[in-house]
Tab-separated table of N, CA and C in Angstrom:
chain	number	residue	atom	x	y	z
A	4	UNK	N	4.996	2.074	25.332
A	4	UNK	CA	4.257	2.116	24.083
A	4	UNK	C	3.710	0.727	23.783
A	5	UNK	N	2.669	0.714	23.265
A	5	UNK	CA	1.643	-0.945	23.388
A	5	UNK	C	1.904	-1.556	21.874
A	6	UNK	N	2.024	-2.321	21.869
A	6	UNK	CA	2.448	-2.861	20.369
A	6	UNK	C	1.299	-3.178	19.713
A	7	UNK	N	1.454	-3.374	18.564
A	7	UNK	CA	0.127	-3.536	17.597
A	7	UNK	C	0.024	-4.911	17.468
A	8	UNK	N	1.281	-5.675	17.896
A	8	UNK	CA	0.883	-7.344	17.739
A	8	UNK	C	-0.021	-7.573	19.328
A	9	UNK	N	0.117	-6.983	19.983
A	9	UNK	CA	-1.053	-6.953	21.026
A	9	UNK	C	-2.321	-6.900	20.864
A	10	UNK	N	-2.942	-6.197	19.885
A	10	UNK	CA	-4.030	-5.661	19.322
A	10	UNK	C	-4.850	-6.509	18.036
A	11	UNK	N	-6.208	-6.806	18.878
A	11	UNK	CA	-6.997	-7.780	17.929
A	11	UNK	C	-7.092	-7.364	16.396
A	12	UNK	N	-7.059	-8.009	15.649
A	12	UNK	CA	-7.268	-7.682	14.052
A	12	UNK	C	-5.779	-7.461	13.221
A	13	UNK	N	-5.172	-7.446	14.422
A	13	UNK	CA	-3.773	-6.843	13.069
A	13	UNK	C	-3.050	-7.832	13.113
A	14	UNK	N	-2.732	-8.543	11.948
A	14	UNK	CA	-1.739	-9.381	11.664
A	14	UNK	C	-0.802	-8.905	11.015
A	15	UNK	N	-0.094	-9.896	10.634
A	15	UNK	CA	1.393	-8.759	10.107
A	15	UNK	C	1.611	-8.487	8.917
A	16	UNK	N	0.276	-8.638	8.143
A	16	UNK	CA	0.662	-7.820	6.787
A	16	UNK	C	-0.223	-6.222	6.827
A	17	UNK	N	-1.590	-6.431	7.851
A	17	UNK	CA	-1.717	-5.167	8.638
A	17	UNK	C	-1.074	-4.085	9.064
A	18	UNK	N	0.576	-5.087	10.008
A	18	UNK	CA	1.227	-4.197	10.780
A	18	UNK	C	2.289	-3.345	9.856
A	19	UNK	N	2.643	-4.393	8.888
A	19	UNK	CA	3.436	-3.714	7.886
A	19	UNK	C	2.796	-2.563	7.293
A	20	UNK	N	1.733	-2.244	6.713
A	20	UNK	CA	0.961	-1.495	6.513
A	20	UNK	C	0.761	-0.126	7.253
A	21	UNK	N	0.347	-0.664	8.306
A	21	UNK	CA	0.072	0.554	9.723
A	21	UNK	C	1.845	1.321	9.585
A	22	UNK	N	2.957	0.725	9.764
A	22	UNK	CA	4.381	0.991	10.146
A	22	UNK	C	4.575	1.733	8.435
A	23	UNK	N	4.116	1.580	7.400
A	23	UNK	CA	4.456	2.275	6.410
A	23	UNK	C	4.278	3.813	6.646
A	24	UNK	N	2.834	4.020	7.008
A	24	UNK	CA	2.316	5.095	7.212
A	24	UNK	C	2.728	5.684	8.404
A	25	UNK	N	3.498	5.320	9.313
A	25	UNK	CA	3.636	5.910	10.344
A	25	UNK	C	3.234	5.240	11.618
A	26	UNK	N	2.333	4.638	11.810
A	26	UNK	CA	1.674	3.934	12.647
A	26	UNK	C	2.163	3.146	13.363
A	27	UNK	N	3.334	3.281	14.241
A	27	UNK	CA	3.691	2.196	14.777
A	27	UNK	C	3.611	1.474	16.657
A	28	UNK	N	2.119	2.120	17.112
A	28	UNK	CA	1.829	1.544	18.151
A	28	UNK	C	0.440	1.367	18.286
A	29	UNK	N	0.085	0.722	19.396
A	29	UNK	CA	-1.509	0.684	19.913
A	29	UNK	C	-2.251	2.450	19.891
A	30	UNK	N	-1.230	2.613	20.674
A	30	UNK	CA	-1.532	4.330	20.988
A	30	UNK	C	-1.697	5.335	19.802
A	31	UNK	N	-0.675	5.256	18.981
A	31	UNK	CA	-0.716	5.650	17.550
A	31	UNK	C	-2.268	5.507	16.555
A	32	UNK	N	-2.733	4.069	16.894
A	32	UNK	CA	-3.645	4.069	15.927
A	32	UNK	C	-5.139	4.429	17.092
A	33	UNK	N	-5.167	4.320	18.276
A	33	UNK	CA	-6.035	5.350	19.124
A	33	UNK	C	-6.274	6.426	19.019
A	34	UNK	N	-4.903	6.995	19.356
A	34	UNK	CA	-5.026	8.562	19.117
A	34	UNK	C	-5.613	9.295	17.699
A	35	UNK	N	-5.295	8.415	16.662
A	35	UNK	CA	-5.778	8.597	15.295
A	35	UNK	C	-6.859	8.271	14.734
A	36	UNK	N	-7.475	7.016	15.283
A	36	UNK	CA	-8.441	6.582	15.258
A	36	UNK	C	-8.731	6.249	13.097
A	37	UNK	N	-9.624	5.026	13.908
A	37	UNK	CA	-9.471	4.366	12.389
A	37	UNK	C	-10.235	4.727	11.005
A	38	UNK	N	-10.724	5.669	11.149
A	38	UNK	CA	-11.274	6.406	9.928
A	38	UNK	C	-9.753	7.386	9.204
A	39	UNK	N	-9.193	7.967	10.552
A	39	UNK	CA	-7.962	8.454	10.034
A	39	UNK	C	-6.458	7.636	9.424
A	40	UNK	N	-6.813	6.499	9.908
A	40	UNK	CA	-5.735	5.642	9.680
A	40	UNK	C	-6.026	4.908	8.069
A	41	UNK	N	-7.499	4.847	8.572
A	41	UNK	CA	-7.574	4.284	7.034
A	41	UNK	C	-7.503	5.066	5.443
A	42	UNK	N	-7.915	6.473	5.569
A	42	UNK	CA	-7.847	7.276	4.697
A	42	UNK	C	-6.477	7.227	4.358
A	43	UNK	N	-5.445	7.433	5.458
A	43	UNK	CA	-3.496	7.508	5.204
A	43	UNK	C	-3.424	6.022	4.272
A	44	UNK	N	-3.799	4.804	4.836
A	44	UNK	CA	-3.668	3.544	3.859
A	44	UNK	C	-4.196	3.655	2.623
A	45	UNK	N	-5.502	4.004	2.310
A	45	UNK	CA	-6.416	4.394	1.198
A	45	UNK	C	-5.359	5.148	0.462
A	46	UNK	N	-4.685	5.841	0.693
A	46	UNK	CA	-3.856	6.902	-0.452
A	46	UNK	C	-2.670	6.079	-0.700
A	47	UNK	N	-1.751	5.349	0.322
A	47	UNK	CA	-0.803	3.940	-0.029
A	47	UNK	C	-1.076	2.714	-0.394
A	48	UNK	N	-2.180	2.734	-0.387
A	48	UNK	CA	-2.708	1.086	-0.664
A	48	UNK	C	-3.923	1.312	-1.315
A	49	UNK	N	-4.277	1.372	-2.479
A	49	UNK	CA	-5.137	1.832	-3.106
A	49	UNK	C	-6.288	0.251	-2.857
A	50	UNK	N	-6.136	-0.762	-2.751
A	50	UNK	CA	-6.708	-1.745	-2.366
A	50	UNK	C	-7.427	-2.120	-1.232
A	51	UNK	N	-7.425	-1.284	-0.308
A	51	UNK	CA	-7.477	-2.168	1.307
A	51	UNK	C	-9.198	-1.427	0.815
A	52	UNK	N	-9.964	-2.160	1.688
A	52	UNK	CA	-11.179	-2.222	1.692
A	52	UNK	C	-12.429	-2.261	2.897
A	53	UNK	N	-13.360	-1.849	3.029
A	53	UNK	CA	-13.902	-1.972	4.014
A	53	UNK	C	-13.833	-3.014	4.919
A	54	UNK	N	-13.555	-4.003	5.079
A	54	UNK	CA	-13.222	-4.847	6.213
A	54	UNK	C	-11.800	-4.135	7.000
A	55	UNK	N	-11.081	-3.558	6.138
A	55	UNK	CA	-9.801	-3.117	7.117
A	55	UNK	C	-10.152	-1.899	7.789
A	56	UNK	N	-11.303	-1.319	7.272
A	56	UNK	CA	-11.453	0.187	8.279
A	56	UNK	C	-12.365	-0.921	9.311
A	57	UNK	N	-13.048	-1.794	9.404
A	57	UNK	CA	-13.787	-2.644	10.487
A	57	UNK	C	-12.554	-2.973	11.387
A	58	UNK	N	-11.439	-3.692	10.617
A	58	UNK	CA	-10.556	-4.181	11.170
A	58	UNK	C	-9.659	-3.596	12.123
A	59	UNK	N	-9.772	-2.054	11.599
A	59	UNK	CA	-9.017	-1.204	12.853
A	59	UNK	C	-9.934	-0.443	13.619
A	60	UNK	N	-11.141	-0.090	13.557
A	60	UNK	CA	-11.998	0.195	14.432
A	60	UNK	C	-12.179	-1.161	15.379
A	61	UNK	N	-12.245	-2.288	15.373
A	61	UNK	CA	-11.983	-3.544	15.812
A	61	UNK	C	-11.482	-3.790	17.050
A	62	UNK	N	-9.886	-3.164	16.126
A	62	UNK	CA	-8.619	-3.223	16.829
A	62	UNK	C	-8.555	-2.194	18.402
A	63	UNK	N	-8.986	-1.086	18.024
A	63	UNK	CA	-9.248	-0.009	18.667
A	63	UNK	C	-10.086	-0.746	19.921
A	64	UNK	N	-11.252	-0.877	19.647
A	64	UNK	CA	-12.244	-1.044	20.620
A	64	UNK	C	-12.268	-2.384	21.787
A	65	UNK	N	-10.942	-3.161	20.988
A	65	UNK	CA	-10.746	-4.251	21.468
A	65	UNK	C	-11.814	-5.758	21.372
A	66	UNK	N	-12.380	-5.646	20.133
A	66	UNK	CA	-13.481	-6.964	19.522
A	66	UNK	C	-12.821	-7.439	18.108
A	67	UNK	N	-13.285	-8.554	18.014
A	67	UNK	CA	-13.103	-8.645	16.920
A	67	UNK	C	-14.071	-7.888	15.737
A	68	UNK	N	-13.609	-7.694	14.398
A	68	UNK	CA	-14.226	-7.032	13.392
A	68	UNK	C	-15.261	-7.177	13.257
A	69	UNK	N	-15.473	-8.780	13.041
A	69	UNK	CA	-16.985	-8.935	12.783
A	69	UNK	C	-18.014	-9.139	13.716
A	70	UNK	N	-17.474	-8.471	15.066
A	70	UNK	CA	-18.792	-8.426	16.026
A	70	UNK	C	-18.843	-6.936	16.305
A	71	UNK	N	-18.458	-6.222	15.628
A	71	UNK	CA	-18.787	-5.137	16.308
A	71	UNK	C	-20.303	-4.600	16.010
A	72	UNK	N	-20.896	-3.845	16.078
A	72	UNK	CA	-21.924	-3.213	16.443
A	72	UNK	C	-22.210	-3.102	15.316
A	73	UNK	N	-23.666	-3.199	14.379
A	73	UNK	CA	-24.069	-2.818	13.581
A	73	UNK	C	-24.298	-1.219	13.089
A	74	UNK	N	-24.290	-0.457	14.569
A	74	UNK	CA	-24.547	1.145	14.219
A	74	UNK	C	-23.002	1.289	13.892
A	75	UNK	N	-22.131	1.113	14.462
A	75	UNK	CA	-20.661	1.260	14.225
A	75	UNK	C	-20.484	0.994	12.550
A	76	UNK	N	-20.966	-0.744	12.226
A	76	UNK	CA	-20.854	-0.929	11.071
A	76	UNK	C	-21.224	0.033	9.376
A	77	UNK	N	-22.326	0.918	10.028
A	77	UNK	CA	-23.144	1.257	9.645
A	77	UNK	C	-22.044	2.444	9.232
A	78	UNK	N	-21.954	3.423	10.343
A	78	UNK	CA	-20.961	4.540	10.663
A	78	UNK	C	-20.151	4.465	9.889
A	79	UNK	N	-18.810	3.368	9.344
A	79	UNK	CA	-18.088	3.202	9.214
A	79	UNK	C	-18.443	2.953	7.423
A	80	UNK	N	-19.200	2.310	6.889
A	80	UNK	CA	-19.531	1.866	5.634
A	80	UNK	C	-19.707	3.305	4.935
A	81	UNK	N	-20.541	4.077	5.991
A	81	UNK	CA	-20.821	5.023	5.001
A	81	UNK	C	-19.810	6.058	5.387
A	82	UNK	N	-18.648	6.217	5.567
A	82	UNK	CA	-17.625	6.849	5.889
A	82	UNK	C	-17.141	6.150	4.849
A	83	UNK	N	-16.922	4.963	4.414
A	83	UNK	CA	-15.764	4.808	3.337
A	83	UNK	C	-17.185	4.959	1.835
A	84	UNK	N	-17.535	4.459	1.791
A	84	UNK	CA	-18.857	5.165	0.606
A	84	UNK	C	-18.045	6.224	0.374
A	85	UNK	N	-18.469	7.230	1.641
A	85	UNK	CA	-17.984	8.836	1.053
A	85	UNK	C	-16.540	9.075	0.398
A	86	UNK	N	-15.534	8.347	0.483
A	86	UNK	CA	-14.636	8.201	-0.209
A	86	UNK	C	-14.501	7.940	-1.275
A	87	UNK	N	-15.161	6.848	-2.310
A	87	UNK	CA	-15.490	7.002	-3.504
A	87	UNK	C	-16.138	7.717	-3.928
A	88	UNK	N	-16.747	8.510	-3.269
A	88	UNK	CA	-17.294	9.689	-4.244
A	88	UNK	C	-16.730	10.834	-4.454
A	89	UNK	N	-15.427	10.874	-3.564
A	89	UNK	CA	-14.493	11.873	-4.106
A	89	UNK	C	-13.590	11.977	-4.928
């Protein structure tokens, strides 16, 4: 099982985070992928914010956050948008 301190973007108030919800490997937050991971935080952490859904799509893809892809960026912004409007 791949650890999440392996994995770009997550530091350890991240990992604490990810391990609240369940989350406690590389594989874990793959298989779930970070729109799903972030919605589970969004309902425990009423705070975390669009840089952390960057931050685990990031993590995932293996870049850092702020280089990823603008269509990604794009993808992802308006995926959490749609969340405040519910």
């Amino acid at each position: 099982m791949g650890s999440l301190d392996s994995m770009l973007n997550i530091g350890k108030e991240m990992k604490t985070k990810l391990f609240s919800i369940g989350v406690g490997s590389s594989e874990d937050l793959i298989r779930l992928g970070s729109k799903e991971v972030f919605c589970q935080l969004k309902k425990q952490y009423p705070n975390v914010c669009l840089v952390h859904l960057y931050a685990l799509q990031g993590a995932i893809d293996n870049i850092d956050y702020d280089k990823l892809p603008d269509e990604v960026k794009l993808d992802l912004k308006q995926f959490s948008d749609s969340l405040k409007e519910k």
